[in-house]
Coordinates of N, CA and C in Angstrom, one line a residue:
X1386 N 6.9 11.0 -101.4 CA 7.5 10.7 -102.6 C 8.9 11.3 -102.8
X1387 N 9.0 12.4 -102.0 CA 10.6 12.8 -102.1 C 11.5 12.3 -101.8
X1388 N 10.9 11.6 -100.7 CA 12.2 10.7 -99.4 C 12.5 10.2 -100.6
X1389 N 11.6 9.2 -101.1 CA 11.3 8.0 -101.7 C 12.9 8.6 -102.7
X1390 N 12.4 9.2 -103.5 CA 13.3 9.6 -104.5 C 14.9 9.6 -104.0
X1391 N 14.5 10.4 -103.0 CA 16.1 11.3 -102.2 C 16.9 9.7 -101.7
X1392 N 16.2 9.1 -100.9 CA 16.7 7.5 -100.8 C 16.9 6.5 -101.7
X1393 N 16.4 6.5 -102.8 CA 17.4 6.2 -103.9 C 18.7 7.0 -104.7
X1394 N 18.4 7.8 -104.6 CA 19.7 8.6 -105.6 C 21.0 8.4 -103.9
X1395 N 20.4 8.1 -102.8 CA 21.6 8.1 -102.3 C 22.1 6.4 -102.2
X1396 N 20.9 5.6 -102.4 CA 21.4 4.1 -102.8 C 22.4 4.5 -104.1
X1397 N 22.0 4.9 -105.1 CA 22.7 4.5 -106.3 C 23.7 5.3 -106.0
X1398 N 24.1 6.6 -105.4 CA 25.1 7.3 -105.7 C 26.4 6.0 -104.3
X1399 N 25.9 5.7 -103.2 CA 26.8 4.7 -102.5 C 27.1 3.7 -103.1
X1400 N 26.3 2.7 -104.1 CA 26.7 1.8 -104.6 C 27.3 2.1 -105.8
X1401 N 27.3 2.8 -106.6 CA 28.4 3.8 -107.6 C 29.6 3.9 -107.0
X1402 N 30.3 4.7 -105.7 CA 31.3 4.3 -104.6 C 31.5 3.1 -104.3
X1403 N 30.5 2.6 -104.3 CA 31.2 0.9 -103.9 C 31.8 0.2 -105.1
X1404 N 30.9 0.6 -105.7 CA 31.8 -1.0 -107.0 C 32.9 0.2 -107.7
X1405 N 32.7 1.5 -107.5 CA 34.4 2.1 -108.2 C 35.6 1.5 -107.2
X1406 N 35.0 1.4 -106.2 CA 36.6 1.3 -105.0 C 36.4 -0.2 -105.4
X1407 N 35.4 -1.3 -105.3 CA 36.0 -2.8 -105.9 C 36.9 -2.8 -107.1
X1408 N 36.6 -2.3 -108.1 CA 36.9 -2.3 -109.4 C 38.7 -2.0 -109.1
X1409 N 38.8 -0.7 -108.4 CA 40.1 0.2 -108.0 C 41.2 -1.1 -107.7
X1410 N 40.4 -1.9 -106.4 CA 40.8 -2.9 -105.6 C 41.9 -4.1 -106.5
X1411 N 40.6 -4.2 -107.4 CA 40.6 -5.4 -108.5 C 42.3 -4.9 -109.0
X1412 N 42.0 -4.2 -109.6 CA 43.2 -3.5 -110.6 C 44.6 -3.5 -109.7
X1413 N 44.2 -2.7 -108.8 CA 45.7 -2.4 -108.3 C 46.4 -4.2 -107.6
X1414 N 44.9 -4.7 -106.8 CA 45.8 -6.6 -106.7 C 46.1 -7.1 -108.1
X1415 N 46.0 -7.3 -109.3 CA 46.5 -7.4 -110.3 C 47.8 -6.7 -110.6
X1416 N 48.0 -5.5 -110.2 CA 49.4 -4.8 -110.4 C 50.3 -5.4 -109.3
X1417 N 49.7 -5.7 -108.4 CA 51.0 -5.7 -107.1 C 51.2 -7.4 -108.0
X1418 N 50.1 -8.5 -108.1 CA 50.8 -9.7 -108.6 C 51.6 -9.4 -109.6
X1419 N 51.5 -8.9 -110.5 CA 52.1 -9.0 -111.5 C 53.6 -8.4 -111.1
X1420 N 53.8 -7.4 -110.5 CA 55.3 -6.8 -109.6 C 55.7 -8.3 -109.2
X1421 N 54.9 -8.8 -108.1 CA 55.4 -9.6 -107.3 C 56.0 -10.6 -108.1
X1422 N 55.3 -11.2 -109.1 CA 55.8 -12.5 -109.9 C 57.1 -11.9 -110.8
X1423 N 57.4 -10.6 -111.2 CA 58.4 -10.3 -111.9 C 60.0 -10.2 -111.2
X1424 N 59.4 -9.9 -109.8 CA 60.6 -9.9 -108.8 C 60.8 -11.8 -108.3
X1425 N 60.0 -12.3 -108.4 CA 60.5 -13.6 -108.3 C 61.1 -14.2 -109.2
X1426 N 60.6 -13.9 -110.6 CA 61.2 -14.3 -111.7 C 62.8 -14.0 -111.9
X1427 N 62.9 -12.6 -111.8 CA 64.2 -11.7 -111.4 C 65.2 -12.3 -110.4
X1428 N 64.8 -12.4 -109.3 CA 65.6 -13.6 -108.2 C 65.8 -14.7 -108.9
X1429 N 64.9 -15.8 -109.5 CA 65.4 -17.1 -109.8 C 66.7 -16.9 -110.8
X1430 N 66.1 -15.8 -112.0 CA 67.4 -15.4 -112.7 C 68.9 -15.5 -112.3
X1431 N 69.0 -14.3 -110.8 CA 69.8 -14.0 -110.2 C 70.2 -15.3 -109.5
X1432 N 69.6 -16.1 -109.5 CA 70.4 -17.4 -108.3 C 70.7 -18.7 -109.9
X1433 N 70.5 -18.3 -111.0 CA 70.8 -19.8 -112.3 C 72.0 -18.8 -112.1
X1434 N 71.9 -17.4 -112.4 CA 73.3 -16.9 -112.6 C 74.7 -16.7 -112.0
X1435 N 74.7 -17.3 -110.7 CA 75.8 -17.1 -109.7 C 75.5 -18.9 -109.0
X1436 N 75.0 -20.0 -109.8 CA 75.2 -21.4 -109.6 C 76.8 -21.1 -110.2
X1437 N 77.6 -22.0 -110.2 CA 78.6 -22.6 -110.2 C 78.4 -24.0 -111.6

């Protein structure tokens, strides 16, 4: 009955690690898109403003 126990708390404590680092994952690809689309927005700016 101990394993039993000891083998779950180390399920739950790995899968607690797993979905923090998904979640981490989530967030930070939302940050880099959001950078990324502001720097292209920024460029398009930069090229209406030096059209002729």
């Amino acid at each position: 009955m101990d394993f039993l126990f000891l083998g779950a708390t180390l399920v739950f404590v790995l899968a607690t690690i797993s979905i923090t680092g998904a979640l981490r994952t989530i967030r930070d690809a939302a940050v880099r898109t959001a950078a990324a689309t502001e720097s292209l927005l920024e460029l398009e700016r930069s090229r209406e403003a030096t059209r002729p």
